[in-house]
Coordinates of C-alpha atoms in Angstrom, one line a residue:
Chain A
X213 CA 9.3 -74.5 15.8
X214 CA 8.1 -77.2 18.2
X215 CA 10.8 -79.3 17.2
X216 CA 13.4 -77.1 17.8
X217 CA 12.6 -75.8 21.1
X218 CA 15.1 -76.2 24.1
X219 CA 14.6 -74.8 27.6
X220 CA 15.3 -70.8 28.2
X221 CA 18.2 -70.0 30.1
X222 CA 16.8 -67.9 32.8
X223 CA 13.2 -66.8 33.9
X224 CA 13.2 -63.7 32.5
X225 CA 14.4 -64.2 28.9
X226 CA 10.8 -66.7 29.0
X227 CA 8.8 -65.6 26.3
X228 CA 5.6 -64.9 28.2
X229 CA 3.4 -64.0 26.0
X230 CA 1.5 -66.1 23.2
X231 CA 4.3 -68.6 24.5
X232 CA 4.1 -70.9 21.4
X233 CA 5.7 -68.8 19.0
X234 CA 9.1 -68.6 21.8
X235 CA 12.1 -70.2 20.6
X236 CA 15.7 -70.9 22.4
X237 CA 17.1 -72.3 19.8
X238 CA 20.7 -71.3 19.4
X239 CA 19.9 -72.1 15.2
X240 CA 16.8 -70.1 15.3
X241 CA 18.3 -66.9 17.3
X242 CA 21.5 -67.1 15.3
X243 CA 19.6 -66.9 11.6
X244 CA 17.3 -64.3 13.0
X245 CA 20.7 -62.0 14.2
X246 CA 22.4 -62.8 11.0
X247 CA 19.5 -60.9 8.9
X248 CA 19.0 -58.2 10.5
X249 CA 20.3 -54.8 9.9
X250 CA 19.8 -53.1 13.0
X251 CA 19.2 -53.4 16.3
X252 CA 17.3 -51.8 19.1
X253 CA 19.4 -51.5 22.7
X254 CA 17.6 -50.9 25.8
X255 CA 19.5 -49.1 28.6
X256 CA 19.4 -47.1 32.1
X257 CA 19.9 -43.8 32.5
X258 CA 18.7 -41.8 35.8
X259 CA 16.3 -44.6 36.2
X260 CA 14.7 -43.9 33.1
X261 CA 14.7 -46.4 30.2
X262 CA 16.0 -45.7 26.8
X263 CA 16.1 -47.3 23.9
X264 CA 18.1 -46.5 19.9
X265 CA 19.1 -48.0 17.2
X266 CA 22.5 -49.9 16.4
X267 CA 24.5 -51.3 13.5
X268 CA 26.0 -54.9 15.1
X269 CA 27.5 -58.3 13.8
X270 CA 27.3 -61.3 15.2
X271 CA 30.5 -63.2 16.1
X272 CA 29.9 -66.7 17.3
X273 CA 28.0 -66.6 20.4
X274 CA 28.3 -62.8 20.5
X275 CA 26.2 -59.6 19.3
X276 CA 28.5 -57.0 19.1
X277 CA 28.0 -53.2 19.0
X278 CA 30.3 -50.2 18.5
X279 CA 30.4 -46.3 18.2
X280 CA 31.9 -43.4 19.7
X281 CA 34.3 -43.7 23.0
X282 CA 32.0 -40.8 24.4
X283 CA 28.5 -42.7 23.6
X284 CA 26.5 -43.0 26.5
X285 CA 24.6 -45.8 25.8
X286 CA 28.5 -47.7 25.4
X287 CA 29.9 -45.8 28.5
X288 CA 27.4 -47.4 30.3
X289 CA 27.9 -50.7 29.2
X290 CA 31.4 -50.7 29.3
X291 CA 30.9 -50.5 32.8
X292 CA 28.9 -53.4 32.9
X293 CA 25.2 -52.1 33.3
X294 CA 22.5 -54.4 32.2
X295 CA 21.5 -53.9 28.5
X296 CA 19.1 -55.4 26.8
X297 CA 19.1 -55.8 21.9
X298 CA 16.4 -56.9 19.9
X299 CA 16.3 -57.3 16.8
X300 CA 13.2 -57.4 14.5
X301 CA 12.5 -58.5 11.1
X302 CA 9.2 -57.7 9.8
X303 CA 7.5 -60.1 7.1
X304 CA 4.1 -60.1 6.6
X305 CA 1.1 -57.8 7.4
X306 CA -2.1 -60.1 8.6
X307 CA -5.0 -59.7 7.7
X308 CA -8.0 -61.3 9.7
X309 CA -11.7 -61.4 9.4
X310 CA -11.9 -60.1 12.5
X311 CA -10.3 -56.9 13.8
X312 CA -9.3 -58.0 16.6
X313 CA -7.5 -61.1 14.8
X314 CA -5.4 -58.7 12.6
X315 CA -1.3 -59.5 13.5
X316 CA 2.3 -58.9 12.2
X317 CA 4.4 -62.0 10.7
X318 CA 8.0 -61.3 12.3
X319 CA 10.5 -63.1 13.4
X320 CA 12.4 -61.0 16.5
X321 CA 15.4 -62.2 19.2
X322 CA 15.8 -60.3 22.6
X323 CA 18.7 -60.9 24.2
X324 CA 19.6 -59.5 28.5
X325 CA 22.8 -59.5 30.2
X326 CA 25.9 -57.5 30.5
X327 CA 28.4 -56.5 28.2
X328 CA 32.1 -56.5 28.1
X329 CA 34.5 -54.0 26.3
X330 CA 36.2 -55.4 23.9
X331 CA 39.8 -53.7 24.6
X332 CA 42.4 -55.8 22.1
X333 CA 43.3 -53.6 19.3
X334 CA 43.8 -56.9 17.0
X335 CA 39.9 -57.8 18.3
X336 CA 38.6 -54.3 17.3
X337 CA 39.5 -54.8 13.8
X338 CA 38.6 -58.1 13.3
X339 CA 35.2 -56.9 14.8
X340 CA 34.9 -53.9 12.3
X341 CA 36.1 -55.9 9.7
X342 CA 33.4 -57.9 10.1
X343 CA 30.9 -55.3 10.4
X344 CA 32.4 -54.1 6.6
X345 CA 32.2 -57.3 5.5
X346 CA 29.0 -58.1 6.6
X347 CA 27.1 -55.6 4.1
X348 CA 29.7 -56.3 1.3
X349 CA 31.6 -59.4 1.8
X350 CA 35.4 -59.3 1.0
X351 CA 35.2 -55.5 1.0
X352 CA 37.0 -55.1 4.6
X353 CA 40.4 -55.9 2.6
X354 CA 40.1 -53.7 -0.1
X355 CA 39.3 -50.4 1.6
X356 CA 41.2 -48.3 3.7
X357 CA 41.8 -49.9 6.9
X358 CA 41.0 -48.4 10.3
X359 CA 43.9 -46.3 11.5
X360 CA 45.1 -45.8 15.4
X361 CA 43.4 -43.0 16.3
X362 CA 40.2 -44.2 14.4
X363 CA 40.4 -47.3 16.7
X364 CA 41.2 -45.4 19.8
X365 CA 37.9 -43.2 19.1
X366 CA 35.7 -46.4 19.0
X367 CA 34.7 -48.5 21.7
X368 CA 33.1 -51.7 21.0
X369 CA 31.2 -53.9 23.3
X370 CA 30.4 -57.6 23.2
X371 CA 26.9 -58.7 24.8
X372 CA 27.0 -62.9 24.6
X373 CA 24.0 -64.3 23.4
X374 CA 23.2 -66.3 26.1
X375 CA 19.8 -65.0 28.3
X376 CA 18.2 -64.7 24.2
X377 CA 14.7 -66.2 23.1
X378 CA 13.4 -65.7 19.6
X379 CA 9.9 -65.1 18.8
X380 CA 8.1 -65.9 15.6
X381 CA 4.9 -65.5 13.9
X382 CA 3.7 -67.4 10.5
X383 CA 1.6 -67.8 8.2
X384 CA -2.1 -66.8 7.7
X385 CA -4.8 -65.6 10.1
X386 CA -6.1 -67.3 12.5
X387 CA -9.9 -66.2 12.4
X388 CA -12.1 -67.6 14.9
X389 CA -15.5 -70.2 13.9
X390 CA -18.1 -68.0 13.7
X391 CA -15.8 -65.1 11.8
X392 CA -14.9 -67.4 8.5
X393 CA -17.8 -66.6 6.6
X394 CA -17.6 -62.8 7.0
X395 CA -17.6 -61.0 3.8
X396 CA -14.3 -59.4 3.5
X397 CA -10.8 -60.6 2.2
X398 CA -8.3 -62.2 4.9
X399 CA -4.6 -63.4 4.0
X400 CA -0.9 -61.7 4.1
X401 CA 0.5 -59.6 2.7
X402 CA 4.7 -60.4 2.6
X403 CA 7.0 -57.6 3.2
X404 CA 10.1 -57.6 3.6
X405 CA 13.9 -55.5 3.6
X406 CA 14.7 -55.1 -0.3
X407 CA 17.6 -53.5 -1.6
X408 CA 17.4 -50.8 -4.3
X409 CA 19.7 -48.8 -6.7
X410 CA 23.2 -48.1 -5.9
X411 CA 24.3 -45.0 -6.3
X412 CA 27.8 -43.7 -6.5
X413 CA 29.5 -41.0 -4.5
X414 CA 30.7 -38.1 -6.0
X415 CA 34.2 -38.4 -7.3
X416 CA 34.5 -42.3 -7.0
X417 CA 35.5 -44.3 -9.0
X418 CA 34.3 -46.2 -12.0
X419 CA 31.9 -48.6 -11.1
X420 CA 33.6 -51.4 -11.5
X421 CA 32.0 -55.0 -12.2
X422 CA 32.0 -56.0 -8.4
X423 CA 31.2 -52.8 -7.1
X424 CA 31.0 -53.6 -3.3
X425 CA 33.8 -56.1 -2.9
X426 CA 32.2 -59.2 -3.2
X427 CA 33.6 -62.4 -4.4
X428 CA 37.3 -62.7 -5.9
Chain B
X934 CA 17.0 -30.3 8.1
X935 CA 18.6 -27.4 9.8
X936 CA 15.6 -24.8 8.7
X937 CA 13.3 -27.1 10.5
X938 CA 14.9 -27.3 13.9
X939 CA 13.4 -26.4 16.6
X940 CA 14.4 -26.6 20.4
X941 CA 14.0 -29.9 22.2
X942 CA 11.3 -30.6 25.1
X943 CA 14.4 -31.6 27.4
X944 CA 17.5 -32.1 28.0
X945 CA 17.4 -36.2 28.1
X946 CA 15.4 -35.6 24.8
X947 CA 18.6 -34.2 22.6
X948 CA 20.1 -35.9 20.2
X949 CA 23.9 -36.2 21.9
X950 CA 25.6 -38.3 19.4
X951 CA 26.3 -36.2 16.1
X952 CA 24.0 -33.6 17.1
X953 CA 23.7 -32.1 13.6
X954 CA 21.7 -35.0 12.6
X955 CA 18.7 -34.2 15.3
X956 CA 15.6 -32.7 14.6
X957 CA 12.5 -31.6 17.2
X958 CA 10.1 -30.6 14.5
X959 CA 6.9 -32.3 15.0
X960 CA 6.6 -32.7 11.2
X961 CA 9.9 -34.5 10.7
X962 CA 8.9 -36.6 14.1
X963 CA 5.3 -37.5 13.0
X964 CA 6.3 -38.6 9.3
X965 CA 8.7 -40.7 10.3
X966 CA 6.0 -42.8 12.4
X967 CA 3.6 -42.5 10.3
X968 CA 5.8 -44.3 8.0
X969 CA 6.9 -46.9 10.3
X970 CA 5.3 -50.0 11.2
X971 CA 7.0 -51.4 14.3
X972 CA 8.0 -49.4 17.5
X973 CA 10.7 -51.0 19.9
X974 CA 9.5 -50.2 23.2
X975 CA 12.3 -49.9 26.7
X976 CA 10.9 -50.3 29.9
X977 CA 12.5 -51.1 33.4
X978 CA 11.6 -54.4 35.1
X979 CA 12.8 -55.6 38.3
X980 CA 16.2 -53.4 37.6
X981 CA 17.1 -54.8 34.1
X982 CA 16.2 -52.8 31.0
X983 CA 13.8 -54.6 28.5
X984 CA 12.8 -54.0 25.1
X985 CA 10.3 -55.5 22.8
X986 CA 8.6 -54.9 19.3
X987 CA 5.2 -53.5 19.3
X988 CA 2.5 -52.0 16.2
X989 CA 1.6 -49.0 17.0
X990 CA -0.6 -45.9 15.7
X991 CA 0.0 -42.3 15.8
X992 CA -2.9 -40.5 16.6
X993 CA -2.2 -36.7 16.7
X994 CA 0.5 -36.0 19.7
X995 CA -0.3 -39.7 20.8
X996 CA 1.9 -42.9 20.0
X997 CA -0.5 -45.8 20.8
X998 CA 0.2 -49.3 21.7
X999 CA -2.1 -52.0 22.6
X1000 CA -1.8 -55.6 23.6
X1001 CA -3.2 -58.3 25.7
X1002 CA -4.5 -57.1 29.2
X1003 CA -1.6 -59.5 31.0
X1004 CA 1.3 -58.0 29.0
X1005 CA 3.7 -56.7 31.8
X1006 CA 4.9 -54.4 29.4
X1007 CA 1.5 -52.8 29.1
X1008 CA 0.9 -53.0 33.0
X1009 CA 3.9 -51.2 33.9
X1010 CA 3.2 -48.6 31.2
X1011 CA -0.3 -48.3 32.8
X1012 CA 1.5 -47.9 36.1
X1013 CA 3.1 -44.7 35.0
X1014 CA 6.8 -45.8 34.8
X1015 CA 8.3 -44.4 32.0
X1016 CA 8.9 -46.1 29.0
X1017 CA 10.6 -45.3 26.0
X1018 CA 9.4 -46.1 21.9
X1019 CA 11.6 -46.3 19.3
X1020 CA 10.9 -46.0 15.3
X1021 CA 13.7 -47.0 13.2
X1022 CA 13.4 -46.4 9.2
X1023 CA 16.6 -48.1 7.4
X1024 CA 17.2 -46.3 4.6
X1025 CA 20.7 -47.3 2.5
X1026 CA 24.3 -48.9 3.5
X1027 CA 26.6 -46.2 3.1
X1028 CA 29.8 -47.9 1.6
X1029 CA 32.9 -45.5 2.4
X1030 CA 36.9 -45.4 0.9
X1031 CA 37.7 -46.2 4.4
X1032 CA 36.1 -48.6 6.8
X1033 CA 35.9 -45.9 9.6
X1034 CA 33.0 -43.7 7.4
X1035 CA 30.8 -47.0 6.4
X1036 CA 27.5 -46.0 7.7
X1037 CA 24.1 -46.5 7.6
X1038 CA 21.0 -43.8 6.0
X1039 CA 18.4 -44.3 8.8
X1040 CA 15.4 -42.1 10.0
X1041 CA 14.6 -42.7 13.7
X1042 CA 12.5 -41.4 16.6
X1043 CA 13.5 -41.6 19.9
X1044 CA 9.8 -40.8 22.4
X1045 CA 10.4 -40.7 26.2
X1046 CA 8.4 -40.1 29.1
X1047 CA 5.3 -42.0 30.6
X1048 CA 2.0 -43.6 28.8
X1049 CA -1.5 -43.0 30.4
X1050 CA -3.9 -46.1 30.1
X1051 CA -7.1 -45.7 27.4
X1052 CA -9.8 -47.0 28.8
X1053 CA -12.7 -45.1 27.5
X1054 CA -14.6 -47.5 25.6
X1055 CA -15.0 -45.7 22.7
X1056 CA -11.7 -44.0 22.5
X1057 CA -10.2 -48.1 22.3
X1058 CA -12.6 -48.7 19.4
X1059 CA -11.1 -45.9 17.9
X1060 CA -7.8 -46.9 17.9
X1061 CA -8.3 -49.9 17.1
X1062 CA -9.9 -49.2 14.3
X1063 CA -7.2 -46.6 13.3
X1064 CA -4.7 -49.5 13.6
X1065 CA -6.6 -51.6 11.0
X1066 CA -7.2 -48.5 8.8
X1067 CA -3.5 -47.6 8.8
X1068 CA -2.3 -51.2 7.0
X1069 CA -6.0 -50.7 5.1
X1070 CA -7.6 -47.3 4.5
X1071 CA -11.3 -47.7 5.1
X1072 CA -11.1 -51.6 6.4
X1073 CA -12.0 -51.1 9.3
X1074 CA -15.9 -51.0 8.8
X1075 CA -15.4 -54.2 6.5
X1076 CA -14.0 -56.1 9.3
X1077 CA -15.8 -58.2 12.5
X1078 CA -15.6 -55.0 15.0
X1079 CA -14.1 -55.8 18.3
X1080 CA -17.2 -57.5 20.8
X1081 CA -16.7 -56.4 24.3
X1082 CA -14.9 -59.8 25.5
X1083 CA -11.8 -58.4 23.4
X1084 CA -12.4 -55.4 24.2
X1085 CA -12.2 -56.0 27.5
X1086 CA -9.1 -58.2 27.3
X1087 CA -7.4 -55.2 25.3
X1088 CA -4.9 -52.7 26.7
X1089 CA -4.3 -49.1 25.1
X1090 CA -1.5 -46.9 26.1
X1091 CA -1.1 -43.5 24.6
X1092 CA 2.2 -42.3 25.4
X1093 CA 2.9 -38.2 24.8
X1094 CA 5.2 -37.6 21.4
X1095 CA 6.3 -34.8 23.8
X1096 CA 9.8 -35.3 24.8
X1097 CA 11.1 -36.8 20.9
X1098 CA 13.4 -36.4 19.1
X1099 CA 14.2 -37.5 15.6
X1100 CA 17.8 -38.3 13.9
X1101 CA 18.2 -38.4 10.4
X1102 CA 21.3 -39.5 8.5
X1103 CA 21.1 -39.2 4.4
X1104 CA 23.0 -38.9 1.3
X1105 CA 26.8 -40.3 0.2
X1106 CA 29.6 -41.4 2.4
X1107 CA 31.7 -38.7 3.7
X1108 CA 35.4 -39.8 3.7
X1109 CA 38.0 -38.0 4.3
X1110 CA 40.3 -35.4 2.0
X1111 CA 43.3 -37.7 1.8
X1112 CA 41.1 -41.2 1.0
X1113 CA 39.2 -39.6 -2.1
X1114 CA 41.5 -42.1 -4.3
X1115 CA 41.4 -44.9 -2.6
X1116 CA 40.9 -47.6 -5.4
X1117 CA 37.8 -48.8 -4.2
X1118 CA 33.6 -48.0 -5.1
X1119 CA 32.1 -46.2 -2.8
X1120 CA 28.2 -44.9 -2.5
X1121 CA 25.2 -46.0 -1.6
X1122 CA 23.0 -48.8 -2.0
X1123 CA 19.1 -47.7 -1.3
X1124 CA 17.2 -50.0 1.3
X1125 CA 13.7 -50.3 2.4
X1126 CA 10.5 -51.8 3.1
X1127 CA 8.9 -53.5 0.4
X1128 CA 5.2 -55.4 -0.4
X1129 CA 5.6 -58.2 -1.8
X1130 CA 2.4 -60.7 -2.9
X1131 CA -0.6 -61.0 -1.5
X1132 CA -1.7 -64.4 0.2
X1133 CA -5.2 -65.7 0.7
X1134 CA -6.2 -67.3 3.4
X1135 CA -7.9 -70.9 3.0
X1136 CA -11.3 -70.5 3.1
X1137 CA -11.2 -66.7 2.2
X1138 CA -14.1 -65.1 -0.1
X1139 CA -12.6 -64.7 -3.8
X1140 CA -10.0 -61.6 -4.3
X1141 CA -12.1 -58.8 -5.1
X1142 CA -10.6 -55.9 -6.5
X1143 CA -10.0 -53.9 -3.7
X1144 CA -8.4 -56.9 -1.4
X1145 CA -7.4 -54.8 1.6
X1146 CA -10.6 -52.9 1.9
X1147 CA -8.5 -49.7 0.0
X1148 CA -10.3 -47.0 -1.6
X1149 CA -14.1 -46.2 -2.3

């Protein structure tokens, strides 16, 4: 991580605390956005915060969201309201000699600004192409493509990774001194997002050898 | 889900989007963060929306966080600004005949509304012990307790599960009448959490049997 550090690019996206495990890495905070599943978007309403859960791909230097024209959450940033995503990947559950040293192995990016609509028909597919492709690459091309009224109903919204810091935590306990010799067990123990059966919908078709699209 | 509804606490609290997928039952709500292990939690700062990860415990009607005394997270939670928590469970990627009904199975809760601080002594060893317990039935007592000095440099917010709501999205695409033949699989593929190994610490006692403190 040390090696890889670069400066933040404002104040507020400074990881402040535990400081060390901050990142601004462009690498870093791509890799972590390319994992994840879901992300979490912070937003006003009535000067109360909010917060809920999004499907998004990343395109180059953009995380990009989409859902219903009458969403509130993309109404507001449409209009350019401040928005905040983070995504979150759990890894490990640690375990410490020490209560107080127990911790979480993750790797998470939080990235601030504003968004901008994305408005171009031709953009809007590529974008939910991508988000089909994403979970079944080569898949956006064999099913049924997003018609106009489909596209008219969606609004998507592009928030450029740019005010984004990742923050990551490794590796095994750090127990203090006096704590090592304490009788009870202390290590990790690794989680992690892990896919399971697939199971077909009723009245498709037979599963065929590449069943989500992948490869040629 | 529909026998179990009940009415939500408020307005703001109401699941807007797809309404049919809400839920207000305090069952539905309190499973789904019991089975959860990180909370993404929205606050306001300075006019910008913010949101980070954060463990957390549910302890009856309370969603408790915790973290180092100069986390401006905590402090404006302990203010009494109101905060939002977030619980995300990923559950399968819904693979559709068209690329408009691609979805996700996902269980979330959605808690708004305004923390109060812990600071009972007592009541902080208690959830901190309950956060140890909840990766480690019956660890807690096998650890180092907490000494006053982290105590003391601990915060503990309880935040209401008062005004929550939870939204629920499960089972096979739905695609429309006219793209049930559409040459192309569709279904689900299951996703979750999964343990993987265990991984001792250097310096750690031998593995007993019950590593994690489980059982007795």
């Amino acid at each position: 991580m040390e090696n890889s550090r670069i400066e933040p690019a404002s104040k507020r996206s400074t990881v402040r605390r535990l400081a060390r495990r901050g990142s601004y890495d462009p690498a870093v905070v791509h890799a972590i956005l390319d994992e994840g599943l879901v992300a979490h978007v912070a937003f006003d309403h009535q000067g109360h915060p909010f917060v809920i859960p999004m499907a998004y791909v990343r395109r180059g230097n953009d995380l990009m969201i989409h859902g219903a024209v009458a969403s509130r959450m993309l109404q507001i940033g449409a209009e350019g309201l401040p928005l905040s995503l983070c995504v979150t990947l759990l890894d490990g559950l640690v375990y410490a000699k020490s209560a107080f040293h127990h911790s979480v192995n993750y790797r998470s990016v939080v990235v601030l600004g504003t968004a901008r609509e994305v408005t171009d028909a031709a953009d809007k597919r590529a974008f939910l192409d991508g988000l089909v492709d994403r979970v079944a690459p080569g898949r956006a091309r064999l099913v049924r493509a997003p018609n106009d009224k489909e596209l008219a109903a969606t609004r998507v919204l592009a928030m450029p990774i740019e005010e984004a810091s990742a923050k990551i935590r490794t590796g095994a306990p750090v127990d203090d001194e006096e704590d090592l010799a304490w009788p009870v067990w202390a290590g990790v123990l690794a989680v992690g997002l892990r896919a399971g059966p697939l199971v077909e919908a009723d009245g498709a078709h037979e599963r065929p050898a590449r069943p989500l699209g992948v490869g040629e």
